[in-house]
Amino acid sequence: EMQLLESGGGLVQPGGSLRLSCAASGFTFSSYTLTWVRQAPGKGLEWVSGISGSGDRRFYADSVKGRFTISRDSSKNTVYLQMNILRGEDTAVYHCAKDGALGGYMDVWGQGTTVTVS
Amino acid sequence: EIVMTQSPATLSVSPGDRATLSCRASQSVSSKLAWYQQKPGQAPRLLIYGASTRATGVPARFSGSGSGTDFTLTISSLRSEDFAVYYCQQYDNWPMYTFGQGTKLEIK
């Protein structure tokens, strides 16, 4: 069974940092783009960042560019999101998700980890 | 950035009836459109990709249609477990995806 399990969320002060992890299992890790999507309390889904299967291409939403860094470690089947200079508007549940076989749509999602900036 | 607009924001439908949800893209996304269902406290669940292909395990009462800029998710004969929030997502601009703001499907 394909699974994604996020960790690393918590309460942090504005201007602080946090690193989220997403451990993958049940599929060939290096074959798929992985994405971070967040959801602020009571709001909709927002794409945050994506990284290609090989890790050589990384993309960011304008709202986090220059503050967040996505990376992946194939030896650990884990994708990371390093979040610096955190702001109140970064408060959200952060989900990682895997691209589907044909790319672009996300067929496996983790349950999410909560980040509170206050 | 491709902006996705869903309508209506809230849809009230009786169990057993049909629900029709709309999604419009600010520019053509071809058929690179997905639909997700999200229930409170849960992660989104993929329903439809490629505008009209049901994901594995999705019941046949869910169907998607459209291409270019206008898309529709239809749920025929609503069941209690279908009441949730539904999001569309474009993936034409890989991997800088954008989501619609969601349609809440509630029991009438």
Tab-separated table of N, CA and C in Angstrom, chain B:
chain	number	residue	atom	x	y	z
B	1	GLU	N	-0.142	32.874	-13.437
B	1	GLU	CA	-0.781	31.836	-12.648
B	1	GLU	C	-2.171	31.536	-13.209
B	2	ILE	N	-2.497	30.265	-13.300
B	2	ILE	CA	-3.825	29.850	-13.760
B	2	ILE	C	-4.771	29.883	-12.560
B	3	VAL	N	-5.817	30.662	-12.679
B	3	VAL	CA	-6.798	30.790	-11.599
B	3	VAL	C	-7.970	29.849	-11.872
B	4	MET	N	-8.320	29.083	-10.858
B	4	MET	CA	-9.434	28.147	-10.941
B	4	MET	C	-10.596	28.676	-10.111
B	5	THR	N	-11.766	28.734	-10.711
B	5	THR	CA	-12.937	29.276	-10.032
B	5	THR	C	-14.030	28.223	-10.002
B	6	GLN	N	-14.481	27.884	-8.793
B	6	GLN	CA	-15.527	26.880	-8.643
B	6	GLN	C	-16.851	27.544	-8.303
B	7	SER	N	-17.921	26.930	-8.784
B	7	SER	CA	-19.254	27.404	-8.450
B	7	SER	C	-20.209	26.222	-8.351
B	8	PRO	N	-21.223	26.353	-7.462
B	8	PRO	CA	-21.353	27.425	-6.477
B	8	PRO	C	-20.418	27.186	-5.289
B	9	ALA	N	-20.361	28.118	-4.365
B	9	ALA	CA	-19.551	27.927	-3.164
B	9	ALA	C	-20.161	26.853	-2.273
B	10	THR	N	-21.480	26.850	-2.199
B	10	THR	CA	-22.224	25.865	-1.426
B	10	THR	C	-23.373	25.357	-2.268
B	11	LEU	N	-23.578	24.053	-2.225
B	11	LEU	CA	-24.655	23.419	-2.979
B	11	LEU	C	-25.452	22.538	-2.026
B	12	SER	N	-26.746	22.807	-1.938
B	12	SER	CA	-27.626	22.021	-1.067
B	12	SER	C	-28.452	21.068	-1.928
B	13	VAL	N	-28.294	19.786	-1.664
B	13	VAL	CA	-28.951	18.762	-2.473
B	13	VAL	C	-29.489	17.670	-1.552
B	14	SER	N	-30.593	17.095	-1.940
B	14	SER	CA	-31.179	16.013	-1.146
B	14	SER	C	-30.540	14.676	-1.497
B	15	PRO	N	-30.412	13.793	-0.518
B	15	PRO	CA	-29.924	12.445	-0.822
B	15	PRO	C	-30.774	11.808	-1.912
B	16	GLY	N	-30.094	11.136	-2.849
B	16	GLY	CA	-30.779	10.502	-3.966
B	16	GLY	C	-30.859	11.391	-5.203
B	17	ASP	N	-30.660	12.682	-5.022
B	17	ASP	CA	-30.679	13.594	-6.161
B	17	ASP	C	-29.302	13.693	-6.820
B	18	ARG	N	-29.248	14.437	-7.917
B	18	ARG	CA	-28.000	14.642	-8.652
B	18	ARG	C	-27.382	15.974	-8.251
B	19	ALA	N	-26.063	16.001	-8.167
B	19	ALA	CA	-25.331	17.243	-7.893
B	19	ALA	C	-24.407	17.543	-9.064
B	20	THR	N	-24.384	18.808	-9.461
B	20	THR	CA	-23.517	19.248	-10.547
B	20	THR	C	-22.650	20.392	-10.057
B	21	LEU	N	-21.340	20.179	-10.054
B	21	LEU	CA	-20.372	21.164	-9.579
B	21	LEU	C	-19.560	21.653	-10.777
B	22	SER	N	-19.266	22.941	-10.776
B	22	SER	CA	-18.555	23.539	-11.903
B	22	SER	C	-17.193	24.071	-11.504
B	23	CYS	N	-16.298	24.082	-12.483
B	23	CYS	CA	-14.940	24.582	-12.293
B	23	CYS	C	-14.522	25.252	-13.593
B	24	ARG	N	-14.018	26.454	-13.491
B	24	ARG	CA	-13.580	27.200	-14.673
B	24	ARG	C	-12.139	27.654	-14.496
B	25	ALA	N	-11.337	27.465	-15.545
B	25	ALA	CA	-9.943	27.895	-15.537
B	25	ALA	C	-9.801	29.231	-16.258
B	26	SER	N	-8.859	30.037	-15.807
B	26	SER	CA	-8.647	31.365	-16.401
B	26	SER	C	-7.993	31.274	-17.784
B	27	GLN	N	-7.425	30.129	-18.113
B	27	GLN	CA	-6.913	29.865	-19.449
B	27	GLN	C	-7.008	28.362	-19.671
B	28	SER	N	-6.863	27.949	-20.903
B	28	SER	CA	-7.033	26.537	-21.197
B	28	SER	C	-6.027	25.666	-20.436
B	29	VAL	N	-6.530	24.581	-19.848
B	29	VAL	CA	-5.681	23.589	-19.193
B	29	VAL	C	-5.819	22.239	-19.895
B	30	SER	N	-6.339	22.285	-21.120
B	30	SER	CA	-6.571	21.055	-21.879
B	30	SER	C	-7.478	20.133	-21.054
B	31	SER	N	-7.056	18.905	-20.834
B	31	SER	CA	-7.823	17.998	-19.975
B	31	SER	C	-7.093	17.699	-18.680
B	32	LYS	N	-6.148	18.562	-18.332
B	32	LYS	CA	-5.334	18.347	-17.143
B	32	LYS	C	-6.020	18.942	-15.919
B	33	LEU	N	-7.087	18.261	-15.543
B	33	LEU	CA	-7.954	18.728	-14.481
B	33	LEU	C	-8.308	17.550	-13.583
B	34	ALA	N	-8.154	17.751	-12.288
B	34	ALA	CA	-8.484	16.717	-11.303
B	34	ALA	C	-9.532	17.247	-10.334
B	35	TRP	N	-10.273	16.315	-9.770
B	35	TRP	CA	-11.251	16.625	-8.728
B	35	TRP	C	-10.903	15.814	-7.478
B	36	TYR	N	-11.065	16.460	-6.333
B	36	TYR	CA	-10.810	15.832	-5.040
B	36	TYR	C	-12.011	16.024	-4.134
B	37	GLN	N	-12.185	15.067	-3.244
B	37	GLN	CA	-13.186	15.137	-2.185
B	37	GLN	C	-12.457	15.254	-0.855
B	38	GLN	N	-12.924	16.152	-0.006
B	38	GLN	CA	-12.322	16.256	1.323
B	38	GLN	C	-13.402	16.319	2.395
B	39	LYS	N	-13.280	15.438	3.360
B	39	LYS	CA	-14.164	15.433	4.523
B	39	LYS	C	-13.431	16.033	5.716
B	40	PRO	N	-14.183	16.547	6.693
B	40	PRO	CA	-13.536	17.228	7.837
B	40	PRO	C	-12.492	16.353	8.517
B	41	GLY	N	-11.323	16.956	8.735
B	41	GLY	CA	-10.252	16.257	9.436
B	41	GLY	C	-9.521	15.220	8.613
B	42	GLN	N	-9.854	15.126	7.325
B	42	GLN	CA	-9.209	14.130	6.471
B	42	GLN	C	-8.409	14.795	5.365
B	43	ALA	N	-7.495	14.015	4.796
B	43	ALA	CA	-6.769	14.474	3.628
B	43	ALA	C	-7.688	14.436	2.403
B	44	PRO	N	-7.388	15.238	1.410
B	44	PRO	CA	-8.156	15.134	0.159
B	44	PRO	C	-8.012	13.735	-0.451
B	45	ARG	N	-9.046	13.346	-1.180
B	45	ARG	CA	-9.067	12.059	-1.872
B	45	ARG	C	-9.269	12.317	-3.352
B	46	LEU	N	-8.405	11.748	-4.184
B	46	LEU	CA	-8.534	11.909	-5.624
B	46	LEU	C	-9.767	11.178	-6.135
B	47	LEU	N	-10.599	11.886	-6.890
B	47	LEU	CA	-11.774	11.280	-7.507
B	47	LEU	C	-11.601	11.092	-9.006
B	48	ILE	N	-11.200	12.165	-9.675
B	48	ILE	CA	-11.169	12.225	-11.127
B	48	ILE	C	-9.843	12.850	-11.562
B	49	TYR	N	-9.233	12.315	-12.625
B	49	TYR	CA	-8.095	12.959	-13.253
B	49	TYR	C	-8.276	12.919	-14.752
B	50	GLY	N	-7.499	13.722	-15.455
B	50	GLY	CA	-7.680	13.809	-16.895
B	50	GLY	C	-9.076	14.277	-17.260
B	51	ALA	N	-9.680	15.031	-16.373
B	51	ALA	CA	-11.014	15.630	-16.518
B	51	ALA	C	-12.160	14.625	-16.417
B	52	SER	N	-11.909	13.364	-16.783
B	52	SER	CA	-13.032	12.426	-16.854
B	52	SER	C	-12.717	11.002	-16.428
B	53	THR	N	-11.491	10.715	-16.025
B	53	THR	CA	-11.107	9.361	-15.631
B	53	THR	C	-11.257	9.189	-14.128
B	54	ARG	N	-12.068	8.213	-13.742
B	54	ARG	CA	-12.227	7.960	-12.306
B	54	ARG	C	-10.983	7.298	-11.740
B	55	ALA	N	-10.594	7.741	-10.544
B	55	ALA	CA	-9.466	7.122	-9.864
B	55	ALA	C	-9.871	5.737	-9.350
B	56	THR	N	-8.895	4.945	-9.015
B	56	THR	CA	-9.140	3.598	-8.524
B	56	THR	C	-10.065	3.615	-7.313
B	57	GLY	N	-11.108	2.789	-7.393
B	57	GLY	CA	-12.011	2.642	-6.260
B	57	GLY	C	-13.111	3.675	-6.168
B	58	VAL	N	-13.145	4.629	-7.055
B	58	VAL	CA	-14.173	5.680	-7.019
B	58	VAL	C	-15.459	5.139	-7.653
B	59	PRO	N	-16.575	5.287	-6.958
B	59	PRO	CA	-17.839	4.736	-7.492
B	59	PRO	C	-18.251	5.378	-8.813
B	60	ALA	N	-18.993	4.623	-9.586
B	60	ALA	CA	-19.400	5.079	-10.917
B	60	ALA	C	-20.378	6.243	-10.876
B	61	ARG	N	-20.948	6.535	-9.716
B	61	ARG	CA	-21.871	7.676	-9.641
B	61	ARG	C	-21.127	9.009	-9.754
B	62	PHE	N	-19.805	8.986	-9.642
B	62	PHE	CA	-18.991	10.184	-9.848
B	62	PHE	C	-18.537	10.213	-11.309
B	63	SER	N	-18.794	11.341	-11.986
B	63	SER	CA	-18.310	11.480	-13.353
B	63	SER	C	-17.827	12.901	-13.590
B	64	GLY	N	-16.818	13.007	-14.438
B	64	GLY	CA	-16.262	14.307	-14.781
B	64	GLY	C	-16.330	14.546	-16.266
B	65	SER	N	-16.466	15.817	-16.637
B	65	SER	CA	-16.507	16.152	-18.059
B	65	SER	C	-15.896	17.532	-18.265
B	66	GLY	N	-15.648	17.838	-19.537
B	66	GLY	CA	-15.130	19.147	-19.899
B	66	GLY	C	-13.720	19.093	-20.435
B	67	SER	N	-13.301	20.200	-21.022
B	67	SER	CA	-11.928	20.373	-21.491
B	67	SER	C	-11.725	21.852	-21.767
B	68	GLY	N	-10.457	22.227	-21.834
B	68	GLY	CA	-10.169	23.638	-22.074
B	68	GLY	C	-10.304	24.463	-20.811
B	69	THR	N	-11.406	25.175	-20.667
B	69	THR	CA	-11.582	26.037	-19.494
B	69	THR	C	-12.790	25.676	-18.628
B	70	ASP	N	-13.684	24.865	-19.107
B	70	ASP	CA	-14.918	24.593	-18.365
B	70	ASP	C	-15.076	23.110	-18.071
B	71	PHE	N	-15.281	22.826	-16.786
B	71	PHE	CA	-15.323	21.452	-16.320
B	71	PHE	C	-16.494	21.245	-15.363
B	72	THR	N	-16.954	20.006	-15.305
B	72	THR	CA	-18.089	19.670	-14.449
B	72	THR	C	-17.823	18.348	-13.747
B	73	LEU	N	-18.167	18.317	-12.455
B	73	LEU	CA	-18.203	17.068	-11.699
B	73	LEU	C	-19.668	16.793	-11.394
B	74	THR	N	-20.115	15.616	-11.781
B	74	THR	CA	-21.502	15.229	-11.536
B	74	THR	C	-21.517	14.034	-10.599
B	75	ILE	N	-22.358	14.135	-9.597
B	75	ILE	CA	-22.564	13.011	-8.678
B	75	ILE	C	-24.035	12.636	-8.798
B	76	SER	N	-24.274	11.477	-9.344
B	76	SER	CA	-25.659	11.053	-9.528
B	76	SER	C	-26.112	10.338	-8.263
B	77	SER	N	-27.352	10.460	-7.926
B	77	SER	CA	-27.942	9.742	-6.808
B	77	SER	C	-27.077	9.840	-5.540
B	78	LEU	N	-27.071	11.026	-4.952
B	78	LEU	CA	-26.207	11.319	-3.803
B	78	LEU	C	-26.472	10.391	-2.616
B	79	ARG	N	-25.368	9.970	-2.024
B	79	ARG	CA	-25.430	9.176	-0.802
B	79	ARG	C	-24.897	10.019	0.350
B	80	SER	N	-25.208	9.605	1.565
B	80	SER	CA	-24.842	10.396	2.746
B	80	SER	C	-23.338	10.634	2.812
B	81	GLU	N	-22.547	9.666	2.373
B	81	GLU	CA	-21.096	9.801	2.469
B	81	GLU	C	-20.510	10.751	1.416
B	82	ASP	N	-21.352	11.240	0.508
B	82	ASP	CA	-20.862	12.143	-0.535
B	82	ASP	C	-20.853	13.600	-0.101
B	83	PHE	N	-21.471	13.886	1.032
B	83	PHE	CA	-21.531	15.282	1.471
B	83	PHE	C	-20.182	15.659	2.069
B	84	ALA	N	-19.539	16.606	1.394
B	84	ALA	CA	-18.142	16.943	1.669
B	84	ALA	C	-17.805	18.214	0.889
B	85	VAL	N	-16.534	18.593	0.926
B	85	VAL	CA	-16.058	19.703	0.103
B	85	VAL	C	-15.309	19.116	-1.095
B	86	TYR	N	-15.550	19.698	-2.261
B	86	TYR	CA	-14.939	19.227	-3.492
B	86	TYR	C	-14.067	20.327	-4.089
B	87	TYR	N	-12.870	19.938	-4.492
B	87	TYR	CA	-11.915	20.866	-5.090
B	87	TYR	C	-11.536	20.403	-6.485
B	88	CYS	N	-11.421	21.359	-7.402
B	88	CYS	CA	-10.790	21.055	-8.676
B	88	CYS	C	-9.346	21.560	-8.628
B	89	GLN	N	-8.512	20.979	-9.472
B	89	GLN	CA	-7.092	21.324	-9.519
B	89	GLN	C	-6.603	21.206	-10.953
B	90	GLN	N	-5.889	22.220	-11.422
B	90	GLN	CA	-5.275	22.116	-12.750
B	90	GLN	C	-3.837	21.658	-12.606
B	91	TYR	N	-3.399	20.837	-13.560
B	91	TYR	CA	-1.990	20.439	-13.552
B	91	TYR	C	-1.367	20.611	-14.929
B	92	ASP	N	-1.961	21.499	-15.704
B	92	ASP	CA	-1.367	21.809	-17.005
B	92	ASP	C	-0.034	22.517	-16.834
B	93	ASN	N	0.067	23.348	-15.803
B	93	ASN	CA	1.282	24.093	-15.516
B	93	ASN	C	2.091	23.330	-14.470
B	94	TRP	N	2.642	22.165	-14.885
B	94	TRP	CA	3.401	21.295	-13.965
B	94	TRP	C	4.641	21.979	-13.480
B	95	PRO	N	5.041	21.818	-12.175
B	95	PRO	CA	4.199	21.255	-11.112
B	95	PRO	C	3.567	22.362	-10.284
B	96	MET	N	3.385	23.536	-10.894
B	96	MET	CA	2.828	24.672	-10.154
B	96	MET	C	1.307	24.612	-10.252
B	97	TYR	N	0.774	23.700	-9.476
B	97	TYR	CA	-0.644	23.426	-9.533
B	97	TYR	C	-1.444	24.525	-8.856
B	98	THR	N	-2.689	24.682	-9.262
B	98	THR	CA	-3.587	25.582	-8.564
B	98	THR	C	-4.919	24.876	-8.347
B	99	PHE	N	-5.538	25.216	-7.223
B	99	PHE	CA	-6.810	24.635	-6.842
B	99	PHE	C	-7.910	25.679	-6.929
B	100	GLY	N	-9.128	25.210	-7.143
B	100	GLY	CA	-10.274	26.058	-6.943
B	100	GLY	C	-10.497	26.265	-5.455
B	101	GLN	N	-11.389	27.166	-5.121
B	101	GLN	CA	-11.630	27.505	-3.723
B	101	GLN	C	-12.530	26.505	-3.013
B	102	GLY	N	-13.090	25.570	-3.784
B	102	GLY	CA	-13.908	24.514	-3.195
B	102	GLY	C	-15.400	24.770	-3.295
B	103	THR	N	-16.143	23.683	-3.387
B	103	THR	CA	-17.610	23.708	-3.308
B	103	THR	C	-18.018	22.794	-2.161
B	104	LYS	N	-18.755	23.350	-1.216
B	104	LYS	CA	-19.262	22.547	-0.112
B	104	LYS	C	-20.606	21.962	-0.520
B	105	LEU	N	-20.673	20.641	-0.523
B	105	LEU	CA	-21.912	19.939	-0.858
B	105	LEU	C	-22.589	19.559	0.447
B	106	GLU	N	-23.750	20.149	0.694
B	106	GLU	CA	-24.426	19.906	1.955
B	106	GLU	C	-25.795	19.300	1.747
B	107	ILE	N	-26.281	18.672	2.808
B	107	ILE	CA	-27.572	18.004	2.749
B	107	ILE	C	-28.700	19.032	2.814
B	108	LYS	N	-29.626	18.904	1.872
B	108	LYS	CA	-30.781	19.805	1.848
B	108	LYS	C	-31.866	19.274	2.773
